[in-house]
Coordinates of C-alpha atoms in Angstrom, one line a residue:
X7 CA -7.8 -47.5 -26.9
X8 CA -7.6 -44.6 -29.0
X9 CA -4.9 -42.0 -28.0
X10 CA -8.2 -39.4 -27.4
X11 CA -9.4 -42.1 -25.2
X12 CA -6.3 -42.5 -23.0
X13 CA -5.9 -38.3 -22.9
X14 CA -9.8 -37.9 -21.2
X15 CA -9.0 -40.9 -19.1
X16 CA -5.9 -39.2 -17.6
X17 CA -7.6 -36.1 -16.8
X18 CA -10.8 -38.0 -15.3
X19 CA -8.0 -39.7 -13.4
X20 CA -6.7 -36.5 -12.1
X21 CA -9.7 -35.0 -10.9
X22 CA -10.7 -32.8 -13.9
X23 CA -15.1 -32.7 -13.4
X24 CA -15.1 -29.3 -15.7
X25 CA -13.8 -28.8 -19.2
X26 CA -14.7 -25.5 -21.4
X27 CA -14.4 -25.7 -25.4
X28 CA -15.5 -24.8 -28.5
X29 CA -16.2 -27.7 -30.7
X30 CA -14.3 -28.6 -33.7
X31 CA -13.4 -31.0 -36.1
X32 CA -10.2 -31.9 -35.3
X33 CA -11.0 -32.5 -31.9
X34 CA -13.9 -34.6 -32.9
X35 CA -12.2 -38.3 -31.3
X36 CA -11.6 -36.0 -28.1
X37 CA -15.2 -35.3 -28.1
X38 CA -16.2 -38.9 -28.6
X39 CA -14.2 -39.8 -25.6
X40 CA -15.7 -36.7 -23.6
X41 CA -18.9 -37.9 -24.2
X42 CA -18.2 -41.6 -22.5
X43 CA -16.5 -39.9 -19.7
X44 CA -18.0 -38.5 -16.3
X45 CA -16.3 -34.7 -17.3
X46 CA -18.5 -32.2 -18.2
X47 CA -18.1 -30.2 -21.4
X48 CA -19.5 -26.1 -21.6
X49 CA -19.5 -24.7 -24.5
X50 CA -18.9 -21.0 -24.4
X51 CA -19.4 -18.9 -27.3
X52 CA -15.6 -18.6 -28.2
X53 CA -12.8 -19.9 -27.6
X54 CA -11.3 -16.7 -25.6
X55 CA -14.4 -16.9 -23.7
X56 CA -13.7 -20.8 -22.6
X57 CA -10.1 -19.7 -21.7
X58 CA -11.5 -17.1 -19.3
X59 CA -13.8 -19.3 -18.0
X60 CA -11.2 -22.1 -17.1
X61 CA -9.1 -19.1 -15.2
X62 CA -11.9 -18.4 -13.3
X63 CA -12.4 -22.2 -12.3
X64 CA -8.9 -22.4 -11.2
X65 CA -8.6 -19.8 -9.0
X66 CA -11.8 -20.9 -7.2
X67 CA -11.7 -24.7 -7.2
X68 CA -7.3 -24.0 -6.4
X69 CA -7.1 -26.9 -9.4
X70 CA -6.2 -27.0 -12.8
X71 CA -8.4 -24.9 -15.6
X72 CA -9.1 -27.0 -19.0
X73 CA -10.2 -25.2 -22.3
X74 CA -10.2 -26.8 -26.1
X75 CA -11.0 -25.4 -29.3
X76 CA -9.6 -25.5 -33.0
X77 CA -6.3 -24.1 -34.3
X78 CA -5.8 -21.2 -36.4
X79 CA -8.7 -18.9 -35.6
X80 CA -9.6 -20.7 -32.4
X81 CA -5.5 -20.1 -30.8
X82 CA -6.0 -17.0 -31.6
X83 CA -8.8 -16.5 -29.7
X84 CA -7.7 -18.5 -27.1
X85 CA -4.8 -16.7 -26.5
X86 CA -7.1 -14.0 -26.2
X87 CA -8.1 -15.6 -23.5
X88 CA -5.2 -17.2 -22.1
X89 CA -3.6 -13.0 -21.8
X90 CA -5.1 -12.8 -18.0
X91 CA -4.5 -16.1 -16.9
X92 CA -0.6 -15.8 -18.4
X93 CA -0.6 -12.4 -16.4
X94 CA -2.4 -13.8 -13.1
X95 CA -0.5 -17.3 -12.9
X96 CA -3.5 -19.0 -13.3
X97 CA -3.0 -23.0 -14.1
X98 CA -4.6 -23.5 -17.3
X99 CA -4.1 -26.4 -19.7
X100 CA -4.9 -25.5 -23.6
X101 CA -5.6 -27.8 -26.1
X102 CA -5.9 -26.8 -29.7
X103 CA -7.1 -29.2 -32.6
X104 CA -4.7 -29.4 -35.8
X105 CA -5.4 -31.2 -39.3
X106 CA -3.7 -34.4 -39.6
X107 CA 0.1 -34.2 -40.0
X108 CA 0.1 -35.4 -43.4
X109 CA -0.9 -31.9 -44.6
X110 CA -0.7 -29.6 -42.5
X111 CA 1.2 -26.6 -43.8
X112 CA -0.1 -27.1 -47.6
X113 CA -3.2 -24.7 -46.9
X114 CA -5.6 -27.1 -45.1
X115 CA -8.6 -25.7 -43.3
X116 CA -7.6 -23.6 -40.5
X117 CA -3.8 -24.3 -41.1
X118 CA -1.5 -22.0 -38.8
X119 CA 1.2 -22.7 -36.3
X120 CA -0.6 -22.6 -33.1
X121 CA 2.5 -23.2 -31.0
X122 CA 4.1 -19.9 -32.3
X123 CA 0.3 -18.3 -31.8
X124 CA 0.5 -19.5 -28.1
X125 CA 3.7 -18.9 -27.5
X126 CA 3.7 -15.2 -25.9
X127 CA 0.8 -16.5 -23.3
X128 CA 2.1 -20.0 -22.5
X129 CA 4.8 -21.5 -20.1
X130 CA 5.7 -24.4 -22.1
X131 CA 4.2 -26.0 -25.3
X132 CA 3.7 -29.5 -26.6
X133 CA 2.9 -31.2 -30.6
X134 CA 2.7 -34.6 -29.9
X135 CA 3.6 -36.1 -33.0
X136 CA 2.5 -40.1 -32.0
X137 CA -0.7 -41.6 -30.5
X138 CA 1.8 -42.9 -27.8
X139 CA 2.8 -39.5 -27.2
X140 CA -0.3 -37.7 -26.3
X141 CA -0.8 -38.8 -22.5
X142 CA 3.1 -37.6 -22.2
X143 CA 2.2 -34.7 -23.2
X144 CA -0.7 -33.9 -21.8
X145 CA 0.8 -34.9 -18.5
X146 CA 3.7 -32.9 -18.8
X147 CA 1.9 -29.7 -19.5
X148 CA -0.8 -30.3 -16.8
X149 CA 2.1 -30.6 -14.1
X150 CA 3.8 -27.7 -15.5
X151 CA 1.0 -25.4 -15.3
X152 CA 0.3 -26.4 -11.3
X153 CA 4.0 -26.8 -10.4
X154 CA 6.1 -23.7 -8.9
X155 CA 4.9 -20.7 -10.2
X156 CA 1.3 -22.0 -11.7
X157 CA 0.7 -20.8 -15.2
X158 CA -0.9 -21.4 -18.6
X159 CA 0.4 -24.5 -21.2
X160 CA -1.0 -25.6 -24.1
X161 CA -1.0 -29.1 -25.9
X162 CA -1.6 -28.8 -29.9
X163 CA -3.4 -32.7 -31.0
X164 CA -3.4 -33.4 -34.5
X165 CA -6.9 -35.2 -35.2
X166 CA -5.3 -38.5 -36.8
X167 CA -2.9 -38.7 -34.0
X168 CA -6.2 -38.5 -31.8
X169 CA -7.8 -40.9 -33.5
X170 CA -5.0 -43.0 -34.0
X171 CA -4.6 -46.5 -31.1
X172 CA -1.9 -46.3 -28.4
X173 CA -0.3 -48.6 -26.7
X174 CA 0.7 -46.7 -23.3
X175 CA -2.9 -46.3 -22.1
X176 CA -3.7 -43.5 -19.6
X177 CA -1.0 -42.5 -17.5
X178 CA -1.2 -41.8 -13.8
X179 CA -3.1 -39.5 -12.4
X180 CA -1.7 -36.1 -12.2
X181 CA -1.8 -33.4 -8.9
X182 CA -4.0 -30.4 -10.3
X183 CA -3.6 -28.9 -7.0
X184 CA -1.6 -25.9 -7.3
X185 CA -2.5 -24.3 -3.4
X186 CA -0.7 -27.1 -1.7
X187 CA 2.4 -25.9 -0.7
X188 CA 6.0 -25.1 -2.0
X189 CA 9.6 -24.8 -1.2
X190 CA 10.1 -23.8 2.7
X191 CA 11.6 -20.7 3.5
X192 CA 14.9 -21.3 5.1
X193 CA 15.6 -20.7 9.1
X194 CA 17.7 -17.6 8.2
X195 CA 15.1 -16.4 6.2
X196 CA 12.4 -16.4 8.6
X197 CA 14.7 -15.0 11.5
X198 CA 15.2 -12.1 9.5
X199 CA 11.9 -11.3 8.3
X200 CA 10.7 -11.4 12.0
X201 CA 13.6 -9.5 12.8
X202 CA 11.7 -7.0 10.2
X203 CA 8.5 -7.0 12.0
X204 CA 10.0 -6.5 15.8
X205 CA 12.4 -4.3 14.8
X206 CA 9.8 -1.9 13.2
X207 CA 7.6 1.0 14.6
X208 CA 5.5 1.2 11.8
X209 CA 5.2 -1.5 9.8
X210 CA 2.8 -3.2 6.6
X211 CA 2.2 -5.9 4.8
X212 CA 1.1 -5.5 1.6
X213 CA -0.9 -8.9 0.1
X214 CA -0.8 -9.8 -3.7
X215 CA -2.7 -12.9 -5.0
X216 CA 0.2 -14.9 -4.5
X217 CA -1.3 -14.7 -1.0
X218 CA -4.9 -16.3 -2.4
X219 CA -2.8 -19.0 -4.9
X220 CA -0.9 -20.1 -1.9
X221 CA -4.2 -20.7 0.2
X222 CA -2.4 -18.7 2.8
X223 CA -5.2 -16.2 3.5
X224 CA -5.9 -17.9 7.2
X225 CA -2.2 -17.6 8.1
X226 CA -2.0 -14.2 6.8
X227 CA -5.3 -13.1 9.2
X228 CA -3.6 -14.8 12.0
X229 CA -0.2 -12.9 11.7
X230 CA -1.8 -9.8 11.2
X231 CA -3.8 -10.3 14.3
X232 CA -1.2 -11.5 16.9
X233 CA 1.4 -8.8 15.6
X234 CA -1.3 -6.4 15.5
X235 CA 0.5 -5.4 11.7
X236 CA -1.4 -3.4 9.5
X237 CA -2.6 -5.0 5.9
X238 CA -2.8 -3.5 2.5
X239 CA -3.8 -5.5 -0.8
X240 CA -2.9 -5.2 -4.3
X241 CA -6.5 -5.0 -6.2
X242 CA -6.3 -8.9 -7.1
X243 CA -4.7 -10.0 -3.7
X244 CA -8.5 -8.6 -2.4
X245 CA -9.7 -11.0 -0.2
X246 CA -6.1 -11.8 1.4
X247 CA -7.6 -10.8 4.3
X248 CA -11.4 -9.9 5.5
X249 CA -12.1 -6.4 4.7
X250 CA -13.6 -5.6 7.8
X251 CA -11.1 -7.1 10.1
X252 CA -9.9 -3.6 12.2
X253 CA -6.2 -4.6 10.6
X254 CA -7.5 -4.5 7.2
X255 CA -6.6 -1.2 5.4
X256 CA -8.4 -2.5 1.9
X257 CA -6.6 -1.5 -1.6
X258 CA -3.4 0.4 -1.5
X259 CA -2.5 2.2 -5.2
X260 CA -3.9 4.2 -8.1
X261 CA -7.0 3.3 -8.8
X262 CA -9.9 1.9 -6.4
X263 CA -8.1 2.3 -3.5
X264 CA -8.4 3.3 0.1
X265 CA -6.7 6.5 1.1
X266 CA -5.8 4.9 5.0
X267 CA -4.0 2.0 2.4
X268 CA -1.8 4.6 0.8
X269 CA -1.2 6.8 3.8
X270 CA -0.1 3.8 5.8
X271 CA 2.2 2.8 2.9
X272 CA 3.3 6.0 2.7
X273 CA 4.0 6.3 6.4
X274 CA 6.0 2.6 6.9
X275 CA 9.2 2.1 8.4
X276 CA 9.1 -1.3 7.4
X277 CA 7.1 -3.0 4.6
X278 CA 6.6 -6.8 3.8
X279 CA 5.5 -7.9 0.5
X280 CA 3.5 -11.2 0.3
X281 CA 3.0 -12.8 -3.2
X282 CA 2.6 -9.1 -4.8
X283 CA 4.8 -7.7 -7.6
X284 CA 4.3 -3.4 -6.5
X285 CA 3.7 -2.9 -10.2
X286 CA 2.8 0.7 -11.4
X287 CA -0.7 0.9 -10.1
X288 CA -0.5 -0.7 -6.3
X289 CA 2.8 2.1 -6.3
X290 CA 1.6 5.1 -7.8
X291 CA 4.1 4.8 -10.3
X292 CA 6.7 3.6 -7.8
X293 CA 6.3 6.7 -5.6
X294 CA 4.6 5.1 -2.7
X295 CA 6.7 3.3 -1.0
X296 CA 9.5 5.3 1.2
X297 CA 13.1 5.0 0.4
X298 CA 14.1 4.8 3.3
X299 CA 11.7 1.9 4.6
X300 CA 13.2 -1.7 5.3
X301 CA 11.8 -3.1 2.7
X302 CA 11.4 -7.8 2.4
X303 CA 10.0 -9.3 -0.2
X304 CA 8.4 -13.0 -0.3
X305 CA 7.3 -14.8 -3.5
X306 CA 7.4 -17.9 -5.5
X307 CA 8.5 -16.4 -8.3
X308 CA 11.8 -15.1 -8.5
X309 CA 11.6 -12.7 -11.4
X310 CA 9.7 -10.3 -9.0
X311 CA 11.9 -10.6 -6.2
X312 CA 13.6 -7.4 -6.0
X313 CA 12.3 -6.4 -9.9
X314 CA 10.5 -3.0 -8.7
X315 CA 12.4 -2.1 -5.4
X316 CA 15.5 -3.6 -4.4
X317 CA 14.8 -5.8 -1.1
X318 CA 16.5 -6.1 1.8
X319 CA 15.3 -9.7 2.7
X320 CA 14.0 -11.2 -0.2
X321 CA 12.6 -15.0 0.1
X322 CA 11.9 -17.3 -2.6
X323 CA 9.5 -19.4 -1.0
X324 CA 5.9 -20.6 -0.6
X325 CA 3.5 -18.0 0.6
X326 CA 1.9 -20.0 3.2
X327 CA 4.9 -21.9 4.5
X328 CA 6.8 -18.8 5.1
X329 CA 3.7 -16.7 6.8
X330 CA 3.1 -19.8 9.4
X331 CA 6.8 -20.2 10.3
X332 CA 7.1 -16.2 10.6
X333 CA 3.9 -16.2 12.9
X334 CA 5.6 -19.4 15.1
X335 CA 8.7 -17.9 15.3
X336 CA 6.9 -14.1 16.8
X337 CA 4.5 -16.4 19.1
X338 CA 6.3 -15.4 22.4
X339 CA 6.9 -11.7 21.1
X340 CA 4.8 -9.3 23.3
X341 CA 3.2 -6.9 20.1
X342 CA 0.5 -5.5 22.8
X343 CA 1.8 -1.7 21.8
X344 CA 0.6 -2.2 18.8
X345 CA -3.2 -2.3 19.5
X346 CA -3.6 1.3 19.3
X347 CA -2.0 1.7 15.6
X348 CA -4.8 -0.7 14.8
X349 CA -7.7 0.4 16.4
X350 CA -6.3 3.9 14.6
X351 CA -6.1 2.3 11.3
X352 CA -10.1 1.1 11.6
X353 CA -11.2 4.5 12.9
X354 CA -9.2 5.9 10.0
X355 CA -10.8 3.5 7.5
X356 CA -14.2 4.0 8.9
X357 CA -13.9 7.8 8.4
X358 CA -12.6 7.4 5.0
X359 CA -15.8 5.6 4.4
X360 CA -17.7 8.2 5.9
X361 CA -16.5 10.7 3.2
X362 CA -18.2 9.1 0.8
X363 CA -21.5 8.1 2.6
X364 CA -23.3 10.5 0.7
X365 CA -22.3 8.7 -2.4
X366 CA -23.0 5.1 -1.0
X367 CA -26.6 6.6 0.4
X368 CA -27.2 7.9 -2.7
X369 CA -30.8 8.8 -3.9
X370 CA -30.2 10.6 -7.2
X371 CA -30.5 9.4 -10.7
X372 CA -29.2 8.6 -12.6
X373 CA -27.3 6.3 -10.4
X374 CA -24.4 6.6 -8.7
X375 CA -21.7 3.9 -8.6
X376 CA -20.9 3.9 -5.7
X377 CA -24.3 3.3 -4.1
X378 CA -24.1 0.2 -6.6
X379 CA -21.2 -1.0 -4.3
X380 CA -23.7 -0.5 -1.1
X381 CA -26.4 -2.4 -2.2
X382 CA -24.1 -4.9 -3.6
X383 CA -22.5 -5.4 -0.4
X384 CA -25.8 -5.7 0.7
X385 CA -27.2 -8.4 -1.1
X386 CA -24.4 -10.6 -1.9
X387 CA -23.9 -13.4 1.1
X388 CA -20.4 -13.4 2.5
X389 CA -20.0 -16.3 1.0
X390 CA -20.3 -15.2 -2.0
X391 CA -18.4 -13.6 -5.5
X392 CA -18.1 -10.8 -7.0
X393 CA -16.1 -10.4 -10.0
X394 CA -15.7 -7.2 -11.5
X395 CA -14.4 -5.9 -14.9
X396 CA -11.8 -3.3 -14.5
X397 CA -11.9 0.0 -15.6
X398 CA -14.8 2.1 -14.4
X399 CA -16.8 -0.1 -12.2
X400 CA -13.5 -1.7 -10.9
X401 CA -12.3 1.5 -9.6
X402 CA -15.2 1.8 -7.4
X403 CA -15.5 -2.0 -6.7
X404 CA -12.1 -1.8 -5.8
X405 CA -12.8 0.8 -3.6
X406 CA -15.8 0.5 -1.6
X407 CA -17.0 -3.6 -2.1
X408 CA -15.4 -5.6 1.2
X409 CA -14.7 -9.4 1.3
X410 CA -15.7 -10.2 4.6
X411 CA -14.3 -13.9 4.1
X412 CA -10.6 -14.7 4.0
X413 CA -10.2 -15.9 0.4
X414 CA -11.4 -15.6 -3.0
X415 CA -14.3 -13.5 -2.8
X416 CA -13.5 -10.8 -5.6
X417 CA -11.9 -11.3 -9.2
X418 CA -10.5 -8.5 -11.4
X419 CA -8.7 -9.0 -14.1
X420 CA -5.5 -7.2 -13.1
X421 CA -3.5 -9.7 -14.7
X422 CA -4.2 -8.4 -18.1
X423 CA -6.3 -5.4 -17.5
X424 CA -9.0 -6.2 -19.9
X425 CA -12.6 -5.0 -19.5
X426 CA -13.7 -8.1 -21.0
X427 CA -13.3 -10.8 -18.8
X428 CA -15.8 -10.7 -16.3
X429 CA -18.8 -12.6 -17.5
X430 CA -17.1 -15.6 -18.6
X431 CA -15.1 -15.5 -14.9
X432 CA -18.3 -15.5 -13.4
X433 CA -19.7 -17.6 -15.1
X434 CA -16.4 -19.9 -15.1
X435 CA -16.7 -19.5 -11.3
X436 CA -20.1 -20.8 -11.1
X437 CA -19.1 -23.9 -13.2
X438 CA -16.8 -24.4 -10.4
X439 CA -19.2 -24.1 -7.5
X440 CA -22.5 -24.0 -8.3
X441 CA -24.2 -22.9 -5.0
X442 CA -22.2 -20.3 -4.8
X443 CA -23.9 -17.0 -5.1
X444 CA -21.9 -15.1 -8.1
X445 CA -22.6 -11.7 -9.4
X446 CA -20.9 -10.1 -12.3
X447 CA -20.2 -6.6 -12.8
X448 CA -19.5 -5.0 -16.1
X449 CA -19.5 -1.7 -17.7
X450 CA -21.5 -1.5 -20.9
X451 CA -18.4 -1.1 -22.6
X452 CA -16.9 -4.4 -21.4
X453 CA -19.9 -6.2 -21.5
X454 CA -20.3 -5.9 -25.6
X455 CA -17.2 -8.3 -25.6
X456 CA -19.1 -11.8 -24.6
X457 CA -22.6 -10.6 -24.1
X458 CA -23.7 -13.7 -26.4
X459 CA -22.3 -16.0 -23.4
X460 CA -25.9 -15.0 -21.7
X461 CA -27.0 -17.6 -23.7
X462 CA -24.2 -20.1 -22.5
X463 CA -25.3 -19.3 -18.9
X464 CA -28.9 -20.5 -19.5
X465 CA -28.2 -23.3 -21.5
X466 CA -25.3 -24.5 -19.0
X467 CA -27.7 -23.8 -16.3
X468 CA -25.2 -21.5 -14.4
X469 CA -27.5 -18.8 -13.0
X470 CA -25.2 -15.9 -12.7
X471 CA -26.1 -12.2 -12.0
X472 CA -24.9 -9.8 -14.4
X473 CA -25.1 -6.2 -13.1
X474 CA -24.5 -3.7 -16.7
X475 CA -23.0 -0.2 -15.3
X476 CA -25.0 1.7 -18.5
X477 CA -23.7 4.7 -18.8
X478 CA -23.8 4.6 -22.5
X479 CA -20.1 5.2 -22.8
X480 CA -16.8 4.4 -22.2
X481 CA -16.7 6.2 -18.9
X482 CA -12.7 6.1 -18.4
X483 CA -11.7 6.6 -21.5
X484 CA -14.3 9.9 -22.0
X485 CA -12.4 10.9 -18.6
X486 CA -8.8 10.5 -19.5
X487 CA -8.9 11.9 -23.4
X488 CA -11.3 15.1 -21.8
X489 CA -8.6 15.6 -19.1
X490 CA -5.5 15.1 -21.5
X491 CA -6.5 15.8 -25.0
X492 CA -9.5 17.9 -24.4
X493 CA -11.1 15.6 -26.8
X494 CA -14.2 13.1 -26.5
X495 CA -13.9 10.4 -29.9
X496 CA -15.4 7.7 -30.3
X497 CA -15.9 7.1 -26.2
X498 CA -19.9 7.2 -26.6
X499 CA -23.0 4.3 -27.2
X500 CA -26.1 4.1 -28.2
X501 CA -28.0 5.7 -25.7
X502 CA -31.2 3.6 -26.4
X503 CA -29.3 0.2 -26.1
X504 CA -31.1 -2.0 -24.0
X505 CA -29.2 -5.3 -22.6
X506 CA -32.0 -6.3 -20.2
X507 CA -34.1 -6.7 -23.7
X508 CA -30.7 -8.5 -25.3
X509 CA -30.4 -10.3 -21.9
X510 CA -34.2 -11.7 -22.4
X511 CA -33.5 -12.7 -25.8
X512 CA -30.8 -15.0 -24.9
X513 CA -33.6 -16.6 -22.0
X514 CA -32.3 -14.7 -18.9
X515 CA -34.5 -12.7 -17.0
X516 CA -33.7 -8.6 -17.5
X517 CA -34.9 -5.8 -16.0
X518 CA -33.8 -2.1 -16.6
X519 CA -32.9 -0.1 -12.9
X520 CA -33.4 3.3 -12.8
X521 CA -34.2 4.2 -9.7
X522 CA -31.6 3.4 -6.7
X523 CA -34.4 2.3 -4.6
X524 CA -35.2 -0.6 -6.9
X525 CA -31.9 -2.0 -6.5
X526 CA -32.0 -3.9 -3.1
X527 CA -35.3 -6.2 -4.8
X528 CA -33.6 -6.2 -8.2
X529 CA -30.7 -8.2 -6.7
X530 CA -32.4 -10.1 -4.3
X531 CA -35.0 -11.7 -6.8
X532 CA -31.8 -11.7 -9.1
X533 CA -30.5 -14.4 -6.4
X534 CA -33.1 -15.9 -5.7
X535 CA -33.8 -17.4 -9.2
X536 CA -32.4 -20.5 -11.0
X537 CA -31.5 -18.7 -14.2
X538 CA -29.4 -16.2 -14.7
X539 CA -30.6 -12.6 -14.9
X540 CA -28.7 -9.3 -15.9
X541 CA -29.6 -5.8 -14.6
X542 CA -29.3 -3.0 -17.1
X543 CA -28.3 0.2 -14.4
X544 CA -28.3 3.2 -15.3
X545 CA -25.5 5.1 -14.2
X546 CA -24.3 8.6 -13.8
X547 CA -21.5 9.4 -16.8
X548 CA -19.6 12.0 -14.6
X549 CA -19.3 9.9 -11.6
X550 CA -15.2 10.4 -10.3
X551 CA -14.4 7.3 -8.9
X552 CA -11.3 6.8 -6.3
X553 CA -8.5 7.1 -8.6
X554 CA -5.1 9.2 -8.8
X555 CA -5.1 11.1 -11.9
X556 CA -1.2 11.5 -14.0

């Protein structure tokens, strides 16, 4: 067998159904073996586009992510791509395509060092340089990228050492799990952080997507609920818990939060971090959380233990391991006094809701944001996915859109912050599970990125919905230089850009909303069909979403 042959064997061995690439030349004997193999191969319409994708198919299948394309160029896209999953700890497993090793580095096509490209977004990095070696490779960065603290790794594959015979065959079957389970938390460990949680008046937990990676969502609920503790999320650890649980207090922080999330932050005596790394915006710039709060922190990863605020119990330890054996150790502990904090904390959030019902109820045009969210909420099953870009439409997202199911039931890209990401997520997501109802929303800003992977959607037969926020600008940025500089450049569209006509043109189905009371069908037909479809909205330009301005 050809080395290429043994590589696609070991990840069919290992469970990988799903692999997202852009074709090549150099990858050509990987291809040949893909195409005698049971995995299926999208093609996206770059290579950062097929990283993106593979992030979003690990974070909802909780396995390993794959993405290919060719070196040079292609890493450099694909580290384009690889930015969120590096900043989210999302397992994904890059391969890049090199010429033969004969001449590369004497100005061959597409010649560059794609290990050095790589190397900011990567955990580790391998260049096999023997057919005998690939499978070692690629087995080595596959286990890397699940084990411990899951993360993007990349394999660079010469095409004559593709092509070339081996002699070690496939190797064994590697575990792409990356949810099942880590180092225990010590006995002292969870004495004290229960100690944290009797001893307090007032305390929180504040859920990051460490909470989601460790599949601990359930045991989160169920502490929350017999201690009758309070929960606040970081915006990408939405979904921790279900939003409309009366302990949930939705997204603490700067931008699309809730203001009961903050004030409860604000207010703690105690505070337990889960899997969350109280960066800049879940803080308010590291003014949110009291000094003089008892303050524990549990993560995998130690280089955020005690990075932003020292802790006074800090636990290196598996999410889910350490929230069951907290809740086992508190099962005999009598927490009844706290039922009227939390049946204050639901009244609270459903008043802080009520501020804004005008908003959500909305009639006007053109459209408010926020009564996007409503009819969102509205048409999307519980079951279902939203992911959101950031920016604009992730403030209010943020904000007002509940998961109502413990788990992942929102994206964002938090990890790196990009506007770009949320069509290929979503449509990365429905590649993973394709009855799942996913809807992706995008501001026309973001959406310009990978609006050609419309086309990748309907040709891969992944009928996403794509809901365009057109408010023929760069909302935020407008906002911020108007507020700081007293200056609009280069924030504004095209005003007569239509994507539901772009969005036809690539064989979705595309309508343009401009009416709110369109909105409800529009996304129910949306839903209902077996091909993807994007909504051009048009949306107010000086709607203020939920944010805390510098």
């Amino acid at each position: 067998m050809t080395a290429a042959e043994d590589l696609v064997a070991t990840l069919e061995d290992s469970g990988v159904d799903t692999v997202f690439g852009f074709p090549c030349e150099q990858l050509e004997p990987y291809y040949a073996a893909l195409a005698e193999s049971e995995i299926r191969h999208v093609h996206p319409r770059s290579e950062a586009s097929a990283a993106m994708m593979a992030d979003a198919y690990a974070r909802v299948t909780g396995t390993l992510g794959v993405c290919d394309g060719v070196g040079g160029p292609g890493a450099a896209y694909t580290g384009v791509g690889l930015t969120e999953a590096d900043g989210a700890s999302s397992p994904v497993l890059a391969l890049t395509g090199d010429n033969d090793r004969a001449f590369r580095g004497r100005e061959a096509i597409q010649d560059a060092d794609n290990e050095a490209i790589l190397a900011p977004h990567v955990a580790a990095s391998y260049d096999p340089e023997s057919p005998e070696r690939v499978v070692e490779a690629v087995r080595a960065a596959a286990r890397e990228a699940v084990a411990g603290v899951p993360g993007p790794t990349h394999v660079n594959l010469p095409e004559d050492v593709l092509a070339g015979e081996s002699e070690s065959g496939p190797g064994a079957a590697v575990e792409t799990r990356f949810d099942d389970g880590g180092p225990a938390p010590s006995r002292d460990d969870v004495t004290a952080l229960a100690e944290v949680l009797t001893a307090a008046e007032r305390p929180v937990l504040v859920a990051g997507e460490g909470v989601l990676r460790a599949g601990a969502a359930d045991a989160l609920s169920a502490l929350a609920a017999d201690t009758n503790t309070p929960v606040v999320t970081s915006m990408n650890g939405k979904g921790a818990v279900a939003e409309d649980e009366p302990y949930a207090a939705g997204v603490v922080g700067r931008w699309g939060f809730c203001e009961v999330a903050n004030d409860l932050v604000e207010d703690a005596d105690a505070i337990v971090g889960l899997g969350c790394r109280f960066g800049e915006l879940s803080t308010v710039g590291w003014s949110l959380l009291p000094a003089d709060a008892t303050m524990a922190h549990v993560d995998l990863d130690p280089h955020w233990l005690g990075r932003n605020y020292d802790a006074d119990v800090a636990v290196q330890a598996d999410i889910r391991a350490t929230v069951e054996a907290v809740r086992e150790a508190l099962l005999s502990t009598d927490f009844g006094d706290g039922r009227e904090r939390i049946e204050q904390v639901a009244a609270d959030r459903e008043s802080w809701r009520g501020e804004y019902a005008g908003r959500l109820e909305s009639d006007r045009t053109p459209i408010d944001p926020a009564r996007i969210v409503s009819e969102l909420q509205a048409a999307i099953p519980d079951d279902g996915l939203l992911v959101s870009a950031t920016s604009f439409p992730g403030f209010f997202t943020g904000a007002f859109y509940e998961v109502r199911q413990p788990g992942v039931g929102y994206i964002q890209a938090r990890g790196s912050d990009g506007i770009n990401c949320a069509l290929p997520q979503a449509i990365g997501a429905k590649a993973a599970d394709p009855d799942r109802p996913v809807v992706a929303v995008s501001g026309d800003g973001g959406i310009g990125y990978h609006i050609s992977d419309l086309e990748t959607a309907v040709r891969d037969d992944l009928p996403v919905v794509v809901v365009v926020w057109n408010n023929q600008s760069l909302a935020s940025s407008k906002a911020s230089q108007l507020t700081n500089y007293g200056v609009d450049i280069s924030t504004d569209f095209e005003p007569e850009t239509d994507y539901a006509a772009v969005a036809r043109g690539f064989g979705c189905a595309g309508s343009v909303v401009t009416d709110p009371a369109e909105l409800a069908d529009e996304l129910a037909d949306a839903l209902a069909r077996d091909r993807p479809t994007l909504l051009d909205v048009q949306v107010d330009p000086g709607a203020v979403p939920p944010v805390i301005a510098d």
